Amino acid sequence: KNQVEQSPQSLIILEGKNCTLQCNYTVSPFSNLRWYKQDTGRGPVSLTIMTFSENTKSNGRYTATLDADTKQSSLHITASQLSDSASYICVVSAFRNNDMRFGAGTRLTVKP
Amino acid sequence: NAGVTQTPKFQVLKTGQSMTLQCAQDMNHEYMSWYRQDPGMGLRLIHYSVGAGITDQGEVPNGYNVSRSTTEDFPLRLLSAAPSQTSVYFCASSYSWTSGTTGELFFGEGSRLTVL
């Protein structure tokens, strides 16, 4: 079983709407959690990185939350744009030997 | 700065052939790594390096070889390609590697490999 589970696998929304992507993890001991955006045919690009003490972090229309007690994170996208169509990947790092675990991603499609 | 540059972008091999995927970064990053991305799965670490002359295995190292003779370059070698190595490969680098975890990862654009 993957140590980082993302839901939903895919999501279709209309332009201008908001959406929330989920990430649950079992990686331990927890070091940090990152969200990446991956456009089709491109490499992932970092959106946010959160450590244990951070509950919320924003990057423009993207807001990530972290609940280290329940081992859950969410990525909220506000006022979606067509350019938000991409895969969003959750990555959780443990404090040992470069152990980073990648979720399978959520494929978001924004339609006009 | 070009960032992380990978070549080639596409490659088709026959089973048993060998090849090298090239990766170069111009950000003077200590940490470099190779991942493979398969449908429905998260990226998986193949090999990584924390500096010139230092490499280590990741989660799925079998069938792959790496070396790090300079800070800038980190090539990935497939010694005898197999259909199971059909995948998209990403090189990534980071400016830091402390306490067993990396700083922000910068990814290349990927190399799509098909093994027939």
GROMACS .gro file of N, CA and C in nm, chain B residues 23-103:
model
  243
  135CYS      N    1   2.158   1.418  -1.791
  135CYS     CA    2   2.098   1.520  -1.706
  135CYS      C    3   2.206   1.620  -1.667
  136ALA      N    4   2.176   1.748  -1.685
  136ALA     CA    5   2.270   1.852  -1.647
  136ALA      C    6   2.194   1.966  -1.579
  137GLN      N    7   2.256   2.023  -1.477
  137GLN     CA    8   2.196   2.140  -1.411
  137GLN      C    9   2.301   2.249  -1.397
  138ASP      N   10   2.257   2.374  -1.408
  138ASP     CA   11   2.350   2.487  -1.404
  138ASP      C   12   2.325   2.575  -1.282
  139MET      N   13   2.269   2.515  -1.175
  139MET     CA   14   2.235   2.590  -1.055
  139MET      C   15   2.331   2.561  -0.939
  140ASN      N   16   2.436   2.485  -0.967
  140ASN     CA   17   2.536   2.449  -0.866
  140ASN      C   18   2.473   2.372  -0.749
  141HIS      N   19   2.374   2.288  -0.783
  141HIS     CA   20   2.307   2.209  -0.679
  141HIS      C   21   2.390   2.089  -0.638
  142GLU      N   22   2.393   2.063  -0.508
  142GLU     CA   23   2.466   1.947  -0.458
  142GLU      C   24   2.390   1.818  -0.489
  143TYR      N   25   2.259   1.823  -0.472
  143TYR     CA   26   2.178   1.702  -0.477
  143TYR      C   27   2.119   1.685  -0.617
  144MET      N   28   2.132   1.564  -0.673
  144MET     CA   29   2.069   1.529  -0.799
  144MET      C   30   2.011   1.389  -0.789
  145SER      N   31   1.905   1.364  -0.865
  145SER     CA   32   1.836   1.236  -0.852
  145SER      C   33   1.767   1.199  -0.982
  146TRP      N   34   1.736   1.070  -0.995
  146TRP     CA   35   1.660   1.019  -1.108
  146TRP      C   36   1.535   0.948  -1.055
  147TYR      N   37   1.421   0.975  -1.122
  147TYR     CA   38   1.295   0.912  -1.090
  147TYR      C   39   1.237   0.850  -1.217
  148ARG      N   40   1.152   0.751  -1.198
  148ARG     CA   41   1.070   0.704  -1.307
  148ARG      C   42   0.923   0.723  -1.271
  149GLN      N   43   0.843   0.754  -1.371
  149GLN     CA   44   0.701   0.779  -1.350
  149GLN      C   45   0.621   0.685  -1.438
  150ASP      N   46   0.542   0.601  -1.376
  150ASP     CA   47   0.459   0.504  -1.447
  150ASP      C   48   0.312   0.534  -1.422
  151PRO      N   49   0.226   0.501  -1.517
  151PRO     CA   50   0.082   0.533  -1.503
  151PRO      C   51   0.023   0.479  -1.373
  152GLY      N   52  -0.051   0.565  -1.303
  152GLY     CA   53  -0.120   0.524  -1.182
  152GLY      C   54  -0.031   0.510  -1.060
  153MET      N   55   0.096   0.544  -1.076
  153MET     CA   56   0.189   0.532  -0.963
  153MET      C   57   0.259   0.665  -0.940
  154GLY      N   58   0.305   0.684  -0.817
  154GLY     CA   59   0.385   0.802  -0.789
  154GLY      C   60   0.525   0.787  -0.844
  155LEU      N   61   0.595   0.897  -0.854
  155LEU     CA   62   0.735   0.890  -0.897
  155LEU      C   63   0.814   0.805  -0.799
  156ARG      N   64   0.903   0.725  -0.854
  156ARG     CA   65   0.985   0.638  -0.769
  156ARG      C   66   1.133   0.670  -0.792
  157LEU      N   67   1.206   0.678  -0.681
  157LEU     CA   68   1.347   0.715  -0.685
  157LEU      C   69   1.432   0.598  -0.732
  158ILE      N   70   1.518   0.625  -0.833
  158ILE     CA   71   1.605   0.520  -0.885
  158ILE      C   72   1.743   0.528  -0.819
  159HIS      N   73   1.810   0.640  -0.836
  159HIS     CA   74   1.940   0.667  -0.775
  159HIS      C   75   1.946   0.815  -0.741
  160TYR      N   76   2.035   0.848  -0.648
  160TYR     CA   77   2.055   0.988  -0.617
  160TYR      C   78   2.201   1.012  -0.582
  161SER      N   79   2.236   1.141  -0.578
  161SER     CA   80   2.374   1.181  -0.548
  161SER      C   81   2.372   1.308  -0.465
  162VAL      N   82   2.456   1.313  -0.363
  162VAL     CA   83   2.462   1.432  -0.278
  162VAL      C   84   2.588   1.513  -0.303
  163GLY      N   85   2.659   1.480  -0.408
  163GLY     CA   86   2.777   1.556  -0.447
  163GLY      C   87   2.861   1.477  -0.543
  164ALA      N   88   2.957   1.544  -0.605
  164ALA     CA   89   3.044   1.477  -0.701
  164ALA      C   90   3.115   1.360  -0.634
  165GLY      N   91   3.110   1.245  -0.700
  165GLY     CA   92   3.175   1.125  -0.649
  165GLY      C   93   3.094   1.045  -0.550
  166ILE      N   94   2.972   1.092  -0.516
  166ILE     CA   95   2.889   1.026  -0.416
  166ILE      C   96   2.754   0.991  -0.477
  167THR      N   97   2.722   0.861  -0.483
  167THR     CA   98   2.592   0.818  -0.532
  167THR      C   99   2.536   0.711  -0.439
  168ASP      N  100   2.404   0.694  -0.446
  168ASP     CA  101   2.341   0.591  -0.363
  168ASP      C  102   2.214   0.545  -0.432
  169GLN      N  103   2.167   0.427  -0.391
  169GLN     CA  104   2.049   0.368  -0.452
  169GLN      C  105   1.922   0.423  -0.391
  170GLY      N  106   1.819   0.427  -0.474
  170GLY     CA  107   1.687   0.464  -0.427
  170GLY      C  108   1.600   0.342  -0.413
  171GLU      N  109   1.472   0.360  -0.442
  171GLU     CA  110   1.373   0.255  -0.424
  171GLU      C  111   1.379   0.147  -0.531
  172VAL      N  112   1.409   0.186  -0.656
  172VAL     CA  113   1.406   0.091  -0.769
  172VAL      C  114   1.535   0.099  -0.850
  173PRO      N  115   1.651   0.060  -0.796
  173PRO     CA  116   1.778   0.079  -0.866
  173PRO      C  117   1.816  -0.029  -0.967
  174ASN      N  118   1.751  -0.146  -0.961
  174ASN     CA  119   1.795  -0.259  -1.043
  174ASN      C  120   1.782  -0.230  -1.192
  175GLY      N  121   1.891  -0.259  -1.266
  175GLY     CA  122   1.893  -0.237  -1.409
  175GLY      C  123   1.944  -0.099  -1.450
  176TYR      N  124   1.978  -0.017  -1.352
  176TYR     CA  125   2.026   0.119  -1.378
  176TYR      C  126   2.160   0.143  -1.309
  177ASN      N  127   2.239   0.229  -1.372
  177ASN     CA  128   2.368   0.265  -1.316
  177ASN      C  129   2.388   0.416  -1.328
  178VAL      N  130   2.453   0.476  -1.230
  178VAL     CA  131   2.478   0.620  -1.233
  178VAL      C  132   2.621   0.648  -1.192
  179SER      N  133   2.665   0.768  -1.225
  179SER     CA  134   2.793   0.820  -1.178
  179SER      C  135   2.780   0.971  -1.165
  180ARG      N  136   2.866   1.031  -1.087
  180ARG     CA  137   2.862   1.178  -1.069
  180ARG      C  138   3.007   1.227  -1.064
  181SER      N  139   3.061   1.254  -1.181
  181SER     CA  140   3.201   1.299  -1.188
  181SER      C  141   3.212   1.450  -1.173
  182THR      N  142   3.105   1.523  -1.202
  182THR     CA  143   3.105   1.668  -1.185
  182THR      C  144   2.979   1.709  -1.109
  183THR      N  145   2.977   1.831  -1.057
  183THR     CA  146   2.857   1.882  -0.989
  183THR      C  147   2.741   1.895  -1.086
  184GLU      N  148   2.771   1.928  -1.212
  184GLU     CA  149   2.667   1.962  -1.308
  184GLU      C  150   2.595   1.841  -1.369
  185ASP      N  151   2.663   1.729  -1.386
  185ASP     CA  152   2.610   1.619  -1.467
  185ASP      C  153   2.581   1.494  -1.385
  186PHE      N  154   2.472   1.427  -1.421
  186PHE     CA  155   2.433   1.305  -1.348
  186PHE      C  156   2.364   1.211  -1.448
  187PRO      N  157   2.441   1.140  -1.529
  187PRO     CA  158   2.381   1.051  -1.630
  187PRO      C  159   2.326   0.922  -1.570
  188LEU      N  160   2.221   0.871  -1.633
  188LEU     CA  161   2.159   0.744  -1.594
  188LEU      C  162   2.180   0.644  -1.706
  189ARG      N  163   2.238   0.531  -1.674
  189ARG     CA  164   2.268   0.429  -1.775
  189ARG      C  165   2.177   0.308  -1.759
  190LEU      N  166   2.121   0.266  -1.871
  190LEU     CA  167   2.049   0.139  -1.876
  190LEU      C  168   2.143   0.039  -1.941
  191LEU      N  169   2.181  -0.063  -1.869
  191LEU     CA  170   2.285  -0.154  -1.914
  191LEU      C  171   2.233  -0.253  -2.018
  192SER      N  172   2.113  -0.306  -1.997
  192SER     CA  173   2.052  -0.401  -2.089
  192SER      C  174   1.901  -0.380  -2.078
  193ALA      N  175   1.847  -0.299  -2.167
  193ALA     CA  176   1.709  -0.254  -2.154
  193ALA      C  177   1.609  -0.370  -2.158
  194ALA      N  178   1.505  -0.355  -2.075
  194ALA     CA  179   1.396  -0.452  -2.069
  194ALA      C  180   1.264  -0.379  -2.087
  195PRO      N  181   1.161  -0.447  -2.138
  195PRO     CA  182   1.030  -0.381  -2.155
  195PRO      C  183   0.978  -0.319  -2.025
  196SER      N  184   1.014  -0.377  -1.911
  196SER     CA  185   0.968  -0.323  -1.782
  196SER      C  186   1.028  -0.185  -1.752
  197GLN      N  187   1.128  -0.146  -1.829
  197GLN     CA  188   1.189  -0.015  -1.811
  197GLN      C  189   1.125   0.092  -1.899
  198THR      N  190   1.023   0.055  -1.972
  198THR     CA  191   0.943   0.153  -2.045
  198THR      C  192   0.878   0.246  -1.944
  199SER      N  193   0.907   0.377  -1.954
  199SER     CA  194   0.861   0.470  -1.853
  199SER      C  195   0.899   0.612  -1.895
  200VAL      N  196   0.857   0.707  -1.814
  200VAL     CA  197   0.905   0.844  -1.828
  200VAL      C  198   1.002   0.870  -1.714
  201TYR      N  199   1.120   0.916  -1.750
  201TYR     CA  200   1.225   0.937  -1.652
  201TYR      C  201   1.246   1.086  -1.627
  202PHE      N  202   1.255   1.121  -1.499
  202PHE     CA  203   1.278   1.260  -1.460
  202PHE      C  204   1.405   1.271  -1.378
  203CYS      N  205   1.483   1.372  -1.412
  203CYS     CA  206   1.598   1.410  -1.332
  203CYS      C  207   1.556   1.530  -1.248
  204ALA      N  208   1.604   1.536  -1.125
  204ALA     CA  209   1.572   1.648  -1.037
  204ALA      C  210   1.695   1.688  -0.957
  205SER      N  211   1.701   1.814  -0.920
  205SER     CA  212   1.813   1.860  -0.838
  205SER      C  213   1.762   1.951  -0.728
  206SER      N  214   1.845   1.968  -0.626
  206SER     CA  215   1.810   2.053  -0.513
  206SER      C  216   1.936   2.120  -0.460
  207TYR      N  217   1.916   2.242  -0.408
  207TYR     CA  218   2.031   2.318  -0.357
  207TYR      C  219   2.081   2.266  -0.224
  208SER      N  220   2.001   2.183  -0.155
  208SER     CA  221   2.045   2.142  -0.022
  208SER      C  222   2.004   1.999   0.006
  209TRP      N  223   2.073   1.939   0.095
  209TRP     CA  224   2.041   1.804   0.142
  209TRP      C  225   2.089   1.797   0.285
  210THR      N  226   2.000   1.824   0.380
  210THR     CA  227   2.037   1.824   0.521
  210THR      C  228   1.939   1.740   0.600
  211SER      N  229   1.983   1.683   0.705
  211SER     CA  230   1.899   1.600   0.793
  211SER      C  231   1.827   1.492   0.717
  212GLY      N  232   1.888   1.445   0.611
  212GLY     CA  233   1.829   1.334   0.535
  212GLY      C  234   1.714   1.374   0.447
  213THR      N  235   1.691   1.502   0.425
  213THR     CA  236   1.582   1.543   0.338
  213THR      C  237   1.628   1.659   0.252
  214THR      N  238   1.562   1.678   0.139
  214THR     CA  239   1.608   1.777   0.044
  214THR      C  240   1.529   1.908   0.055
  215GLY      N  241   1.588   2.012   0.003
  215GLY     CA  242   1.515   2.137  -0.017
  215GLY      C  243   1.427   2.123  -0.140
   0.00000   0.00000   0.00000
